[in-house]
Amino acid sequence: MTCALTTTARLRRAEVASDPFGAGSARFTPILDGSEPALLAIGARLRDSTGSDLEFLREAHRWIQQRVRPVYSLNETQPASLTLAKGRGSCSQRIALLEALARGAGIATCSEALLIHGSFWYPRFTYLRRAVPQCILIAWPDLMVDSGWLNLSDLFGAEAPAPAFANHGAETLFDAIATGSASWVASGCAEDSCMPGDLAQVDRALGRFADRDEVFARYGQNLPLPLRWVLEPFFGRWAATG
């Protein structure tokens, strides 16, 4: 029931990067603009109230949860500082804000490019299923903690993961990180072998990149530009809850 017309040609023909293990960094980018004064100020306050890098990242996640309203905004390349200024953002934009705060605190990040089957979003858009793209590109980060890469799914290290995130109701994908219920696995995961938090909706893993800017520069955004222009005024304010 997914729609080929809303799926960009670049994503339909997306291929795995020739170097699928790009190294991350703490440098700032147009999306991860953690050098902006407002972001540095927030990071400094969070750093003062936390000890380790892991504690900082967890507290930054909680801060964003509480202060940045979840919506269905469509602009994957929106600067993190603009998401902060608006006080609202999609899960992707809120994750970018978390990464920007991390980089502002000197914590390196990188992004894995994942193509997720469009059916994963059916519960959110019950009456718009026929318009959902065949696949959705997400940039899912790893964060450098204690000299090793920590996947965002494992940020809170839940000992007993909640059932896999169902993508409906008040909980968003960004919220699900805190419960350990947002762990992406390849679509080949058999029903009886998946862990409780495995979402098992990944069509293709396209490689790991230095930052989310590289992901979207290589593969483009999830909807054709004219469609994003038309939909953003509505989707950018549509609350992703309930």
Coordinates of C-alpha atoms in Angstrom, one line a residue:
M1 CA 0.0 0.0 0.0
T2 CA 3.0 2.3 0.0
C3 CA 3.3 4.9 -2.8
A4 CA 5.9 5.0 -5.5
L5 CA 5.0 8.5 -6.5
T6 CA 6.0 10.0 -3.1
T7 CA 9.3 8.0 -3.1
T8 CA 12.2 9.9 -4.6
A9 CA 14.1 8.4 -7.4
R10 CA 17.4 8.7 -5.5
L11 CA 16.0 6.5 -2.7
R12 CA 14.6 4.0 -5.0
R13 CA 18.0 3.4 -6.5
A14 CA 20.0 4.0 -3.3
E15 CA 23.1 1.8 -3.0
V16 CA 25.4 1.0 -0.2
A17 CA 28.3 3.5 0.1
S18 CA 31.6 2.4 -1.3
D19 CA 33.2 3.1 2.1
P20 CA 30.4 1.9 4.5
F21 CA 32.3 2.6 7.7
G22 CA 32.9 6.3 7.7
A23 CA 34.5 7.7 10.8
G24 CA 32.6 10.2 12.9
S25 CA 33.8 13.5 14.5
A26 CA 32.8 16.3 16.8
R27 CA 33.1 19.0 14.1
F28 CA 30.1 21.3 13.5
T29 CA 28.1 21.1 10.3
P30 CA 25.2 23.1 8.8
I31 CA 22.7 20.7 10.4
L32 CA 24.7 20.0 13.6
D33 CA 25.5 23.6 14.3
G34 CA 26.4 23.1 17.9
S35 CA 28.7 26.1 17.9
E36 CA 25.6 28.4 18.0
P37 CA 25.6 30.4 21.3
A38 CA 22.1 29.1 22.4
L39 CA 23.2 25.5 22.0
L40 CA 26.6 26.1 23.7
A41 CA 24.8 27.7 26.6
I42 CA 22.4 24.7 27.1
G43 CA 25.3 22.3 26.8
A44 CA 27.3 24.2 29.4
R45 CA 24.4 24.0 31.8
L46 CA 23.9 20.3 31.2
R47 CA 27.6 19.7 31.6
D48 CA 27.6 21.5 35.0
S49 CA 24.9 19.2 36.3
T50 CA 26.4 15.9 35.0
G51 CA 29.6 14.1 35.4
S52 CA 30.4 11.6 32.6
D53 CA 29.7 12.0 28.9
L54 CA 27.1 9.3 29.2
E55 CA 25.2 11.2 31.9
F56 CA 25.5 14.3 29.8
L57 CA 23.9 12.6 26.8
R58 CA 21.1 11.1 28.8
E59 CA 20.3 14.4 30.4
A60 CA 20.4 16.2 27.0
H61 CA 17.9 13.6 25.7
R62 CA 15.6 14.3 28.7
W63 CA 16.0 18.1 28.2
I64 CA 14.9 17.8 24.6
Q65 CA 12.0 15.5 25.5
Q66 CA 10.6 18.0 27.9
R67 CA 11.2 21.2 25.9
V68 CA 11.0 20.4 22.2
R69 CA 7.5 19.5 21.1
P70 CA 7.3 16.5 18.7
V71 CA 5.8 17.2 15.3
Y72 CA 5.9 15.7 11.8
S73 CA 8.2 18.2 10.2
L74 CA 9.6 17.1 6.9
N75 CA 12.9 19.0 6.6
E76 CA 15.7 16.6 7.3
T77 CA 18.4 19.3 6.9
Q78 CA 17.0 21.8 9.3
P79 CA 19.8 23.2 11.5
A80 CA 19.6 22.1 15.1
S81 CA 19.6 25.7 16.3
L82 CA 16.4 26.3 14.3
T83 CA 14.7 23.3 15.9
L84 CA 15.6 24.7 19.3
A85 CA 14.3 28.2 18.3
K86 CA 11.0 26.8 17.1
G87 CA 10.6 24.6 20.2
R88 CA 9.3 21.8 18.0
G89 CA 10.7 19.2 15.7
S90 CA 10.4 15.7 14.1
C91 CA 12.2 12.8 15.7
S92 CA 14.9 13.2 13.2
Q93 CA 15.3 16.9 14.0
R94 CA 15.3 16.2 17.7
I95 CA 18.0 13.6 17.3
A96 CA 20.0 16.2 15.3
L97 CA 19.6 18.6 18.2
L98 CA 20.9 15.9 20.6
E99 CA 23.9 15.3 18.3
A100 CA 24.6 19.0 18.0
L101 CA 24.6 19.3 21.8
A102 CA 26.9 16.3 22.0
R103 CA 29.4 17.8 19.5
G104 CA 29.3 21.1 21.3
A105 CA 30.4 19.2 24.4
G106 CA 33.2 17.6 22.4
I107 CA 31.5 14.2 22.0
A108 CA 32.0 12.7 18.5
T109 CA 29.0 11.3 16.6
C110 CA 28.4 9.5 13.3
S111 CA 25.3 8.4 11.4
E112 CA 24.2 5.1 9.9
A113 CA 22.0 5.5 6.9
L114 CA 19.0 3.1 7.1
L115 CA 16.2 2.7 4.6
I116 CA 13.1 1.8 6.6
H117 CA 10.1 0.2 5.0
G118 CA 7.2 2.6 4.7
S119 CA 4.8 0.3 6.5
F120 CA 6.5 1.2 9.7
W121 CA 4.6 4.5 9.6
Y122 CA 1.2 3.0 8.9
P123 CA 0.1 3.2 12.5
R124 CA 0.8 7.0 12.5
F125 CA -1.0 7.7 9.2
T126 CA -3.9 5.3 9.1
Y127 CA -5.8 7.4 6.6
L128 CA -2.8 8.3 4.5
R129 CA -1.3 4.9 4.0
R130 CA -1.6 5.1 0.2
A131 CA 0.6 8.2 0.3
V132 CA 3.3 6.8 2.5
P133 CA 6.6 6.5 0.5
Q134 CA 7.9 3.0 -0.1
C135 CA 10.9 3.6 2.1
I136 CA 12.0 6.3 4.5
L137 CA 15.7 7.3 5.0
I138 CA 16.8 7.9 8.5
A139 CA 20.2 8.9 9.9
W140 CA 20.6 6.9 13.1
P141 CA 23.6 8.0 15.2
D142 CA 26.4 6.4 17.2
L143 CA 28.0 8.4 19.9
M144 CA 31.5 8.2 21.2
V145 CA 31.4 7.3 24.9
D146 CA 34.4 6.0 26.9
S147 CA 36.5 5.6 23.7
G148 CA 33.9 3.4 22.0
W149 CA 30.9 3.9 19.8
L150 CA 27.5 3.7 21.6
N151 CA 24.4 3.2 19.4
L152 CA 21.7 5.7 20.2
S153 CA 19.3 2.8 20.8
D154 CA 21.5 1.8 23.8
L155 CA 21.8 5.2 25.3
F156 CA 19.8 4.3 28.4
G157 CA 21.0 0.7 28.6
A158 CA 17.7 -0.7 29.6
E159 CA 18.3 -4.1 31.2
A160 CA 14.8 -5.3 30.3
P161 CA 13.8 -3.6 27.0
A162 CA 10.2 -2.7 26.5
P163 CA 8.4 -4.3 23.6
A164 CA 9.5 -3.0 20.2
F165 CA 8.3 0.6 19.6
A166 CA 4.9 0.3 17.8
N167 CA 4.9 3.8 16.3
H168 CA 1.5 4.9 17.5
G169 CA 0.1 6.8 20.4
A170 CA 1.8 9.5 22.5
E171 CA 5.2 7.8 22.5
T172 CA 7.5 8.9 19.6
L173 CA 10.6 7.2 18.3
F174 CA 12.7 9.8 20.1
D175 CA 10.9 8.9 23.4
A176 CA 11.4 5.2 22.8
I177 CA 15.1 5.6 23.1
A178 CA 14.7 6.1 26.8
T179 CA 12.9 2.8 27.3
G180 CA 15.3 0.8 25.2
S181 CA 12.5 -0.1 22.7
A182 CA 14.0 1.5 19.6
S183 CA 16.6 -0.9 18.3
W184 CA 16.9 -1.2 14.5
V185 CA 17.8 -4.6 13.0
A186 CA 17.9 -5.9 9.5
S187 CA 14.7 -7.1 8.0
G188 CA 16.1 -10.7 7.9
C189 CA 15.5 -11.0 11.6
A190 CA 13.1 -13.9 12.0
E191 CA 10.1 -13.4 14.3
D192 CA 11.4 -15.9 16.8
S193 CA 14.9 -14.5 16.9
C194 CA 14.3 -10.8 17.4
M195 CA 14.9 -9.2 20.7
P196 CA 12.0 -7.4 22.5
G197 CA 13.2 -3.9 21.2
D198 CA 14.0 -4.9 17.7
L199 CA 11.9 -3.0 15.1
A200 CA 12.9 -5.3 12.3
Q201 CA 11.8 -2.9 9.5
V202 CA 15.2 -2.1 7.9
D203 CA 15.1 -2.8 4.2
R204 CA 18.7 -1.7 3.6
A205 CA 21.6 -0.5 5.7
L206 CA 23.5 1.9 3.4
G207 CA 26.6 2.5 5.5
R208 CA 28.0 4.7 8.3
F209 CA 28.8 8.3 7.6
A210 CA 30.7 11.1 9.4
D211 CA 27.5 13.0 10.0
R212 CA 23.9 13.2 9.0
D213 CA 24.7 16.0 6.5
E214 CA 26.6 13.4 4.4
V215 CA 23.7 11.0 4.6
F216 CA 21.2 13.4 3.2
A217 CA 23.7 15.0 0.7
R218 CA 24.3 11.5 -0.8
Y219 CA 20.7 10.2 -0.8
G220 CA 18.5 13.2 -0.7
Q221 CA 15.5 13.8 1.5
N222 CA 12.4 11.6 1.9
L223 CA 9.9 13.5 -0.2
P224 CA 10.3 15.4 -3.5
L225 CA 10.9 19.1 -2.8
P226 CA 7.6 20.4 -4.3
L227 CA 5.7 18.0 -2.0
R228 CA 7.7 19.1 1.0
W229 CA 7.0 22.8 0.3
V230 CA 3.2 22.0 0.1
L231 CA 3.1 19.8 3.2
E232 CA 5.6 21.4 5.6
P233 CA 3.3 24.3 6.8
F234 CA 0.8 21.7 8.1
F235 CA 3.1 18.7 9.0
G236 CA 5.6 21.1 10.7
R237 CA 3.0 21.9 13.3
W238 CA 1.0 18.6 13.4
A239 CA 1.8 17.3 16.9
A240 CA 3.2 13.7 16.8
T241 CA 1.2 12.6 19.9
G242 CA -2.0 10.8 20.7

